[in-house]
Amino acid sequence: MTTIPGTLDNHIGGREVPARSGERIQKFDPYTGKLQSQIARSSAADVDDAVQAAKAAQPGWAAVPAVQRGQILHRIANIMEARADEFGAVVAAETGKSLKEGKGEVGAAVQCARFFAGEGQRLFGRTIPSGTAGKLNLTVRTPAGVAGLIIAANTPAANVAWKVFPALICGNGVVLKAAEDTPFTAGWVARAAAEAGLPAGVLNVVHGLGAEAGEPLVLHDAVDVVSFTGSTRVGRRLAELAGARLKKISLELGGKNPFVVMDDADLDKAVRWAVLSAFSNAGQRCAAGSRIILHAPIYDAFAQKFVAATRALRLGNGDGDDLGPVINARQLANMQAAVDRARERGARVLAGGARADAPELAAGFFMMPTILEGVAAEDELTHSELFGPITCLYRADGFEHALELANGTAYGLTACIHTRSFDRAFLFCERVRAGVAVINAGTHGSEAHMPFGGRGLSGNGTREPGTEALDIYSELKNIAVNIDPSGT
Ligand code: NAD
């Protein structure tokens, strides 16, 4: 089998089925810019089929003891691990990343599956003392019902895992609307899950465009909980739709993450982390370090080293390359236009600034790693996420100013500070407005057992994955037991 087949269908009720309309979306290879495949273009009717399949299968799945549900998740993890080469190649081919990165993502997905498999042995509730004699109070987790999941394309294996495994361990039926730019990873996981013994209908995958296949999932009466990873713009719309229906929704949205370097930092280490924060995965990370805030005394020294390290980065899809293409032509065009507008407003380009023009990269969606300076605190580029390899330098007079700049956007996802001062480091973590604060490393996401999420425009307060994700995919039930002492 080729890594990427010529067509891809939905996975509904254990079967691979085309969209009812027969229509397909063209999916392009980010590395070559050429047509890669044609995927099902689903609409409300297909979403309804998938939701009905999930709804029908859910009670049977919920009746399987959570420990045994965990054993099936372990089997899925084993399949992903045993076929990491094949699965990683799918991730690499549909994103344009290297095989090494694709396999790295598979490793993260395996970790996530194993963590939630283990949660099947816990799914802890609480016992709560009552003020009434003879009364025992406890909480238990019950499945939410049908979970509607919508994900972004940036790290497809991790994005699928982050939502599907917690939803499954809690005993839900699942409908996943895959990202239209990375549909194959989702299809691969659905087939692996079937092979691992997940009953048909428990996990369904629909493909298609957001407005056509995503919105009907949020609007569907039989979907009990929605979890969305994507842009703030779409998240806000889905929050409105869910809110009007009093539907539970988890939103994992964008970021404009501050990377602060103080005058007492280890500059070489800070530069290494800044490069990774800003440019790894071609900057397509919600946690990307897109605002680099430099204490004035080290501004020039840091900028010089950072520019040199950035210019040395290698673009391509080989294991020795540093970054690949962005996911589609539209994103590339948006980035170029945003950089051009910033330039017109007086920003200076210190590195990159344009599409890569090397002959072997020119047809792909490659943006050169780009550093800008002279972008004002109130500028569009300071406040809007580009989701690509573009970062801006800002000058801070001191700690308070750096913190003010760090907190100067409406986002609040991740943040980091580089300093040797214990006090600066901890004061920063205490006062920065972010869901994740890091000392002397990069702005990055969490591991599978840690809660990740943001404030403000970065989310609505939920945390995924980690144990906290169980709160999204389960409903707590408080059970009260009255024990009659005369009953003996
Ligand atoms: P996007 O919002 O355009 O699309 C994300 C998903 O939503 C896709 O599956 C898309 O088809 C779907 N969608 C689009 N419009 C929709 C609609 N009207 N109704 C329902 N579904 C719809 O985002 P993108 O550009 O593909 O992804 C990048 C964004 O995702 C960035 O903002 C990034 O920060 C964010 N992201 C956040 C996290 C996190 O954990 N916080 C992780 C990864 C990515």
XYZ file of C-alpha atoms and ligand atoms in Angstrom:
532
model
C 0.000 0.000 0.000
C 1.277 3.472 -0.788
C 1.633 5.783 2.196
C -1.068 8.104 0.912
C -3.860 6.518 -1.138
C -5.456 8.346 -4.052
C -8.773 8.666 -2.239
C -9.889 8.597 1.384
C -13.367 7.821 2.708
C -15.082 8.365 6.028
C -14.917 5.682 8.712
C -18.480 5.224 9.968
C -19.859 2.277 11.900
C -16.722 0.272 11.162
C -16.937 0.759 7.390
C -15.113 2.992 4.953
C -17.774 4.993 3.136
C -17.631 7.903 0.698
C -19.585 11.078 1.387
C -23.258 10.630 0.520
C -22.927 13.368 -2.093
C -19.995 11.537 -3.675
C -18.050 14.797 -3.560
C -14.384 15.055 -2.683
C -11.884 17.699 -1.579
C -8.503 17.980 -3.192
C -5.668 17.571 -0.722
C -2.256 18.919 -1.733
C 1.184 17.709 -0.686
C 2.807 20.555 1.314
C 6.269 19.444 0.231
C 5.681 19.325 -3.519
C 2.629 21.574 -3.819
C 1.070 18.861 -6.030
C -2.309 17.145 -5.699
C -1.835 14.334 -3.184
C -5.252 12.768 -2.788
C -9.000 13.322 -2.880
C -10.866 13.004 0.386
C -14.535 12.635 1.231
C -16.311 15.998 1.350
C -18.812 15.326 4.101
C -21.893 17.325 4.950
C -24.619 17.232 7.601
C -26.021 13.920 6.290
C -22.674 12.150 6.715
C -22.189 13.703 10.138
C -25.625 12.442 11.097
C -24.693 8.914 9.963
C -21.558 9.061 12.096
C -23.355 10.471 15.138
C -26.092 7.808 14.877
C -23.414 5.105 14.678
C -21.672 6.528 17.754
C -24.941 6.861 19.632
C -25.922 3.258 18.870
C -22.526 1.849 19.876
C -22.011 3.981 22.985
C -24.121 2.070 25.569
C -22.343 -1.190 24.743
C -18.963 0.495 25.022
C -19.911 2.171 28.314
C -20.928 -1.252 29.637
C -17.404 -2.581 29.090
C -15.606 -2.060 32.429
C -13.250 0.907 32.227
C -10.285 -1.359 33.032
C -11.086 -3.456 29.958
C -11.601 -0.333 27.861
C -8.070 0.533 28.947
C -6.811 -2.823 27.689
C -8.146 -1.998 24.226
C -6.392 1.372 24.379
C -3.181 -0.462 25.296
C -3.643 -2.652 22.222
C -4.092 0.464 20.049
C -0.884 1.860 21.571
C 0.907 -1.410 20.798
C -0.177 -1.269 17.150
C 0.918 2.358 16.799
C 4.263 1.517 18.374
C 4.868 -1.663 16.398
C 4.075 0.156 13.139
C 5.675 3.468 14.031
C 7.554 3.482 10.713
C 4.360 3.102 8.697
C 2.295 5.477 10.867
C 5.114 8.036 11.078
C 5.429 7.937 7.290
C 1.730 8.809 6.958
C 2.169 11.791 9.298
C 5.278 12.877 7.388
C 3.709 12.500 3.953
C 0.545 14.449 4.695
C 2.334 17.285 6.538
C 5.599 17.509 4.609
C 7.621 16.899 7.810
C 10.570 14.553 8.112
C 10.028 10.896 8.957
C 11.926 11.516 12.191
C 9.390 14.156 13.225
C 6.499 11.986 12.090
C 7.753 9.128 14.228
C 8.337 11.509 17.128
C 4.680 12.418 16.961
C 3.696 8.774 16.889
C 5.723 8.333 20.082
C 3.711 11.121 21.719
C 0.446 9.531 20.576
C 1.552 6.180 22.058
C 2.321 7.879 25.378
C -1.090 9.487 25.353
C -2.872 6.192 24.619
C -0.957 4.475 27.438
C -1.706 7.239 29.919
C -5.443 7.114 29.255
C -5.406 3.319 29.150
C -4.076 3.537 32.715
C -6.794 6.001 33.643
C -9.206 3.130 33.031
C -7.800 1.608 36.241
C -8.474 4.819 38.118
C -11.286 7.088 36.884
C -11.349 8.197 40.495
C -14.322 9.776 42.169
C -14.425 11.066 45.752
C -16.163 10.181 48.982
C -17.572 13.256 50.664
C -18.601 13.461 54.322
C -22.242 14.305 54.913
C -23.763 16.398 57.694
C -26.497 13.786 58.068
C -25.908 10.684 60.150
C -25.899 7.427 58.206
C -25.450 9.137 54.862
C -22.593 8.206 52.510
C -21.863 10.537 49.594
C -19.674 9.724 46.664
C -19.001 10.910 43.151
C -18.592 8.636 40.144
C -17.700 9.462 36.565
C -20.275 8.607 33.912
C -19.751 8.963 30.148
C -20.858 12.239 28.578
C -22.492 10.257 25.723
C -21.408 11.153 22.202
C -18.276 13.296 21.920
C -17.816 15.462 18.816
C -14.128 16.193 18.266
C -12.668 18.725 15.803
C -8.918 19.097 15.392
C -6.245 21.168 13.667
C -3.632 19.855 11.233
C -0.347 20.905 12.842
C 0.581 17.732 14.753
C -2.003 15.281 13.461
C -1.095 12.149 15.433
C -0.865 14.021 18.720
C -4.027 16.005 17.991
C -6.020 12.817 17.322
C -4.604 11.125 20.432
C -5.105 14.091 22.762
C -8.868 13.955 22.232
C -9.794 10.450 21.088
C -8.157 8.496 23.930
C -9.601 10.462 26.873
C -13.006 10.445 25.165
C -12.841 6.659 24.686
C -11.640 5.751 28.158
C -14.561 7.661 29.638
C -16.968 5.371 27.735
C -18.147 7.759 25.036
C -19.076 7.164 21.443
C -16.833 9.387 19.317
C -17.157 11.291 16.064
C -13.900 12.891 14.983
C -13.933 15.571 12.292
C -10.366 15.317 11.039
C -8.444 18.326 9.773
C -8.905 18.550 6.015
C -5.164 19.019 5.515
C -4.196 15.924 7.536
C -6.993 13.385 7.135
C -4.875 10.252 6.747
C -3.560 10.104 10.299
C -7.111 10.091 11.652
C -8.129 7.348 9.227
C -5.076 5.301 10.192
C -5.929 5.495 13.910
C -9.552 4.493 13.273
C -8.407 1.372 11.406
C -5.805 0.544 14.076
C -8.496 0.895 16.749
C -10.763 -1.515 14.880
C -7.894 -3.989 14.619
C -7.276 -3.620 18.357
C -10.848 -4.718 19.041
C -12.669 -1.429 19.490
C -16.280 -2.242 18.629
C -17.556 -0.834 15.319
C -19.284 2.515 15.660
C -17.476 3.581 18.838
C -14.945 5.668 16.902
C -16.072 7.304 13.677
C -14.089 9.673 11.489
C -15.631 12.141 9.065
C -13.632 14.191 6.613
C -14.434 17.502 5.065
C -14.431 21.246 5.456
C -15.037 22.997 8.745
C -18.229 24.848 7.885
C -19.724 21.823 6.094
C -18.682 18.919 8.337
C -17.553 20.591 11.563
C -20.504 22.836 12.309
C -23.147 20.107 11.842
C -21.281 18.097 14.476
C -21.528 20.943 16.974
C -25.171 21.550 16.073
C -26.244 17.897 16.262
C -28.694 17.272 19.115
C -27.221 13.844 19.866
C -23.706 15.222 20.438
C -23.312 15.765 24.168
C -19.857 17.266 24.382
C -17.668 19.071 21.860
C -13.923 19.439 21.990
C -12.240 21.738 19.497
C -8.581 22.472 18.769
C -8.077 25.232 16.261
C -8.119 28.958 15.697
C -9.622 31.496 18.053
C -11.871 32.762 15.262
C -13.541 29.387 14.730
C -13.483 28.586 18.458
C -15.487 31.714 19.199
C -18.108 30.757 16.602
C -18.387 27.212 17.973
C -18.665 28.551 21.532
C -21.655 30.630 20.415
C -23.312 27.642 18.754
C -22.661 25.384 21.734
C -23.657 28.068 24.219
C -27.032 28.597 22.570
C -27.657 24.859 23.051
C -26.154 24.710 26.567
C -23.727 22.154 25.197
C -20.465 21.466 26.999
C -17.482 22.582 24.897
C -13.722 22.519 25.399
C -11.709 25.019 23.367
C -7.951 24.732 22.779
C -7.143 27.786 20.685
C -4.323 29.978 19.484
C -1.412 31.652 21.205
C 0.951 34.605 20.859
C 3.479 33.225 23.258
C 6.095 35.434 24.932
C 9.692 34.228 25.164
C 11.511 36.529 27.606
C 15.307 36.783 27.892
C 16.772 38.795 30.792
C 20.282 40.256 31.044
C 21.452 37.472 33.382
C 20.411 34.623 31.062
C 22.689 32.038 29.503
C 22.453 33.594 26.032
C 23.578 30.594 24.010
C 21.043 28.377 25.719
C 18.342 31.017 25.277
C 19.141 31.261 21.565
C 18.912 27.476 21.126
C 15.508 27.400 22.807
C 14.298 30.479 20.944
C 15.097 28.806 17.615
C 13.143 25.704 18.623
C 10.270 27.726 20.074
C 9.878 29.942 17.045
C 10.649 27.590 14.179
C 10.190 23.929 15.062
C 7.304 22.346 13.155
C 7.637 25.410 10.878
C 6.157 27.538 13.662
C 2.840 25.688 13.373
C 2.435 25.273 17.087
C -0.122 26.942 19.314
C 2.778 27.244 21.779
C 5.202 28.820 19.282
C 7.429 31.569 20.672
C 6.172 34.285 18.344
C 7.129 37.245 20.556
C 10.726 37.348 21.761
C 11.072 39.960 24.491
C 14.669 40.967 25.164
C 16.044 42.892 28.119
C 17.742 45.948 26.587
C 21.323 45.199 27.759
C 21.410 41.892 25.857
C 19.173 42.900 22.910
C 21.937 43.319 20.348
C 24.008 40.328 21.463
C 20.983 38.024 21.473
C 19.669 39.349 18.150
C 23.022 38.756 16.459
C 23.293 35.160 17.674
C 19.613 34.437 17.007
C 19.771 35.763 13.447
C 22.910 33.717 12.743
C 21.331 30.533 14.140
C 18.141 31.155 12.158
C 19.954 31.721 8.881
C 21.749 28.409 9.419
C 18.496 26.431 9.632
C 17.907 23.875 6.908
C 14.553 23.634 5.186
C 13.363 20.331 3.798
C 11.774 17.039 4.742
C 14.913 15.033 5.507
C 15.725 13.817 8.994
C 18.667 16.228 9.116
C 16.526 19.239 8.184
C 15.239 21.699 10.745
C 11.864 22.678 9.374
C 9.436 21.672 6.683
C 6.713 23.502 4.809
C 3.568 25.060 6.235
C 0.428 23.062 5.703
C -1.220 24.749 2.718
C -0.922 27.485 0.112
C -3.493 29.703 1.859
C -1.496 29.785 5.107
C 1.673 30.572 3.171
C -0.016 33.459 1.350
C -1.435 34.827 4.643
C 2.024 34.834 6.181
C 3.653 36.557 3.255
C 0.934 39.230 3.225
C 1.234 39.819 6.994
C 5.020 40.232 6.745
C 4.632 42.623 3.797
C 2.098 44.733 5.719
C 4.382 44.869 8.765
C 7.257 45.968 6.535
C 5.122 48.772 5.122
C 4.458 49.943 8.677
C 8.196 50.140 9.375
C 9.170 46.708 10.693
C 12.645 45.502 9.709
C 13.242 41.963 8.475
C 16.375 40.502 10.082
C 16.023 37.034 8.562
C 13.761 35.381 5.995
C 10.679 37.434 5.204
C 9.612 35.540 2.095
C 8.755 32.201 0.614
C 11.776 29.909 0.173
C 13.024 30.173 -3.386
C 15.622 27.387 -3.540
C 14.731 25.327 -6.653
C 14.023 22.135 -4.701
C 11.659 23.972 -2.304
C 10.014 26.492 -4.581
C 6.979 24.348 -5.439
C 6.249 23.429 -1.809
C 4.639 25.655 0.810
C 7.935 26.740 2.391
C 8.192 29.992 4.339
C 11.706 30.999 5.317
C 12.220 31.289 9.072
C 11.577 34.965 9.635
C 12.654 37.433 12.323
C 11.235 40.939 12.469
C 12.106 43.854 14.701
C 10.580 47.277 15.129
C 7.051 45.883 15.406
C 5.044 48.116 17.732
C 3.374 46.726 20.859
C -0.008 47.692 19.381
C 0.752 46.386 15.863
C -1.362 43.728 14.125
C 1.589 41.349 14.139
C 1.923 41.585 17.920
C -1.679 40.542 18.362
C -2.574 38.137 15.572
C -1.275 34.610 15.401
C 0.323 33.683 12.063
C 0.912 30.005 12.837
C 4.132 29.855 10.857
C 7.893 30.353 11.214
C 7.696 34.056 12.008
C 8.758 35.762 15.214
C 9.228 39.362 16.365
C 11.801 40.913 18.683
C 10.760 43.453 21.322
C 12.971 45.534 23.630
C 12.181 45.672 27.361
C 13.685 48.196 29.798
C 13.537 45.835 32.769
C 11.646 42.984 34.397
C 8.381 44.899 34.882
C 8.415 46.108 31.298
C 9.147 42.579 30.024
C 6.229 41.245 32.044
C 3.980 44.023 30.771
C 4.891 43.157 27.172
C 4.484 39.435 27.897
C 0.965 40.069 29.213
C 0.254 42.586 26.481
C -1.962 40.445 24.245
C -5.390 38.932 24.792
C -3.937 35.398 24.470
C -2.656 33.408 27.433
C -1.396 29.989 26.384
C 2.309 29.476 27.188
C 5.214 31.705 28.227
C 8.847 31.320 29.177
C 11.631 33.312 30.792
C 15.393 32.898 30.599
C 17.190 34.160 33.692
C 19.589 32.924 36.365
C 17.635 34.757 39.042
C 15.392 32.537 41.137
C 13.256 35.539 42.112
C 12.756 36.827 38.572
C 11.916 33.318 37.391
C 9.292 32.637 40.037
C 7.795 36.133 39.951
C 7.414 35.719 36.207
C 5.668 32.356 36.579
C 3.387 33.823 39.223
C 2.415 36.921 37.263
C 2.458 35.879 33.616
C -1.000 35.337 32.178
C -0.629 31.844 30.712
C -1.735 28.257 31.173
C 1.887 27.030 30.992
C 4.912 28.965 32.301
C 8.442 27.687 31.693
C 11.809 28.652 33.178
C 14.958 28.422 31.030
C 13.550 26.331 28.187
C 11.063 26.845 25.348
C 7.415 27.754 25.015
C 6.022 24.301 24.559
C 3.052 22.069 25.013
C 2.664 19.595 27.814
C 3.209 15.865 27.986
C 0.252 13.508 27.756
C -0.222 13.322 31.520
C -0.104 17.089 32.058
C -2.895 19.618 31.755
C -2.514 21.967 28.794
C -4.689 24.935 27.958
C -4.906 28.671 28.086
C -6.678 31.790 29.200
C -8.239 34.687 27.363
C -8.330 34.111 23.609
C -6.401 30.837 24.034
C -9.271 28.804 25.404
C -12.254 28.620 27.675
C -10.525 27.316 30.780
C -10.559 23.572 30.111
C -7.368 21.530 30.202
C -6.434 18.607 27.938
C -4.908 16.056 28.168
C -3.852 14.892 31.676
C -6.304 13.689 34.270
C -8.104 17.020 33.839
C -9.313 15.893 30.399
C -11.530 13.345 32.139
C -13.626 16.266 33.413
C -14.445 17.166 29.820
C -15.429 13.707 28.640
C -17.300 12.513 31.711
C -20.169 13.771 33.819
C -19.829 13.586 37.557
C -22.677 11.969 39.390
C -23.084 12.483 43.115
C -24.533 9.331 44.680
C -26.051 9.545 48.126
C -26.496 6.352 50.135
C -28.639 6.369 53.250
C -27.664 3.610 55.683
C -30.392 2.753 58.121
C -28.892 1.542 61.439
C -32.112 -0.381 62.165
C -31.604 -2.372 58.945
C -29.445 -4.982 60.687
P -8.980 26.284 12.038
O -9.722 26.837 13.191
O -9.116 26.946 10.732
O -9.363 24.745 11.800
C -9.276 23.791 12.815
C -10.336 22.722 12.589
O -11.614 23.330 12.668
C -10.269 22.049 11.216
O -10.612 20.692 11.356
C -11.344 22.784 10.432
O -11.912 22.016 9.405
C -12.370 23.045 11.520
N -13.259 24.180 11.238
C -12.982 25.306 10.527
N -14.074 26.093 10.468
C -15.052 25.472 11.163
C -16.400 25.765 11.468
N -16.982 26.880 11.031
N -17.104 24.892 12.220
C -16.524 23.766 12.686
N -15.269 23.408 12.403
C -14.518 24.255 11.666
O -7.464 26.238 12.506
P -6.162 25.827 11.696
O -5.637 27.030 11.009
O -6.393 24.597 10.926
O -5.229 25.455 12.931
C -4.407 26.339 13.545
C -4.984 26.877 14.843
O -5.124 25.836 15.811
C -4.042 27.887 15.470
O -4.785 28.978 15.943
C -3.414 27.116 16.611
O -2.898 27.918 17.634
C -4.550 26.267 17.049
N -4.077 25.122 17.851
C -4.296 25.134 19.196
C -3.814 24.100 19.990
C -4.047 24.101 21.480
O -3.918 23.043 22.084
N -4.368 25.225 22.091
C -3.120 23.045 19.401
C -2.918 23.065 18.021
C -3.404 24.110 17.250
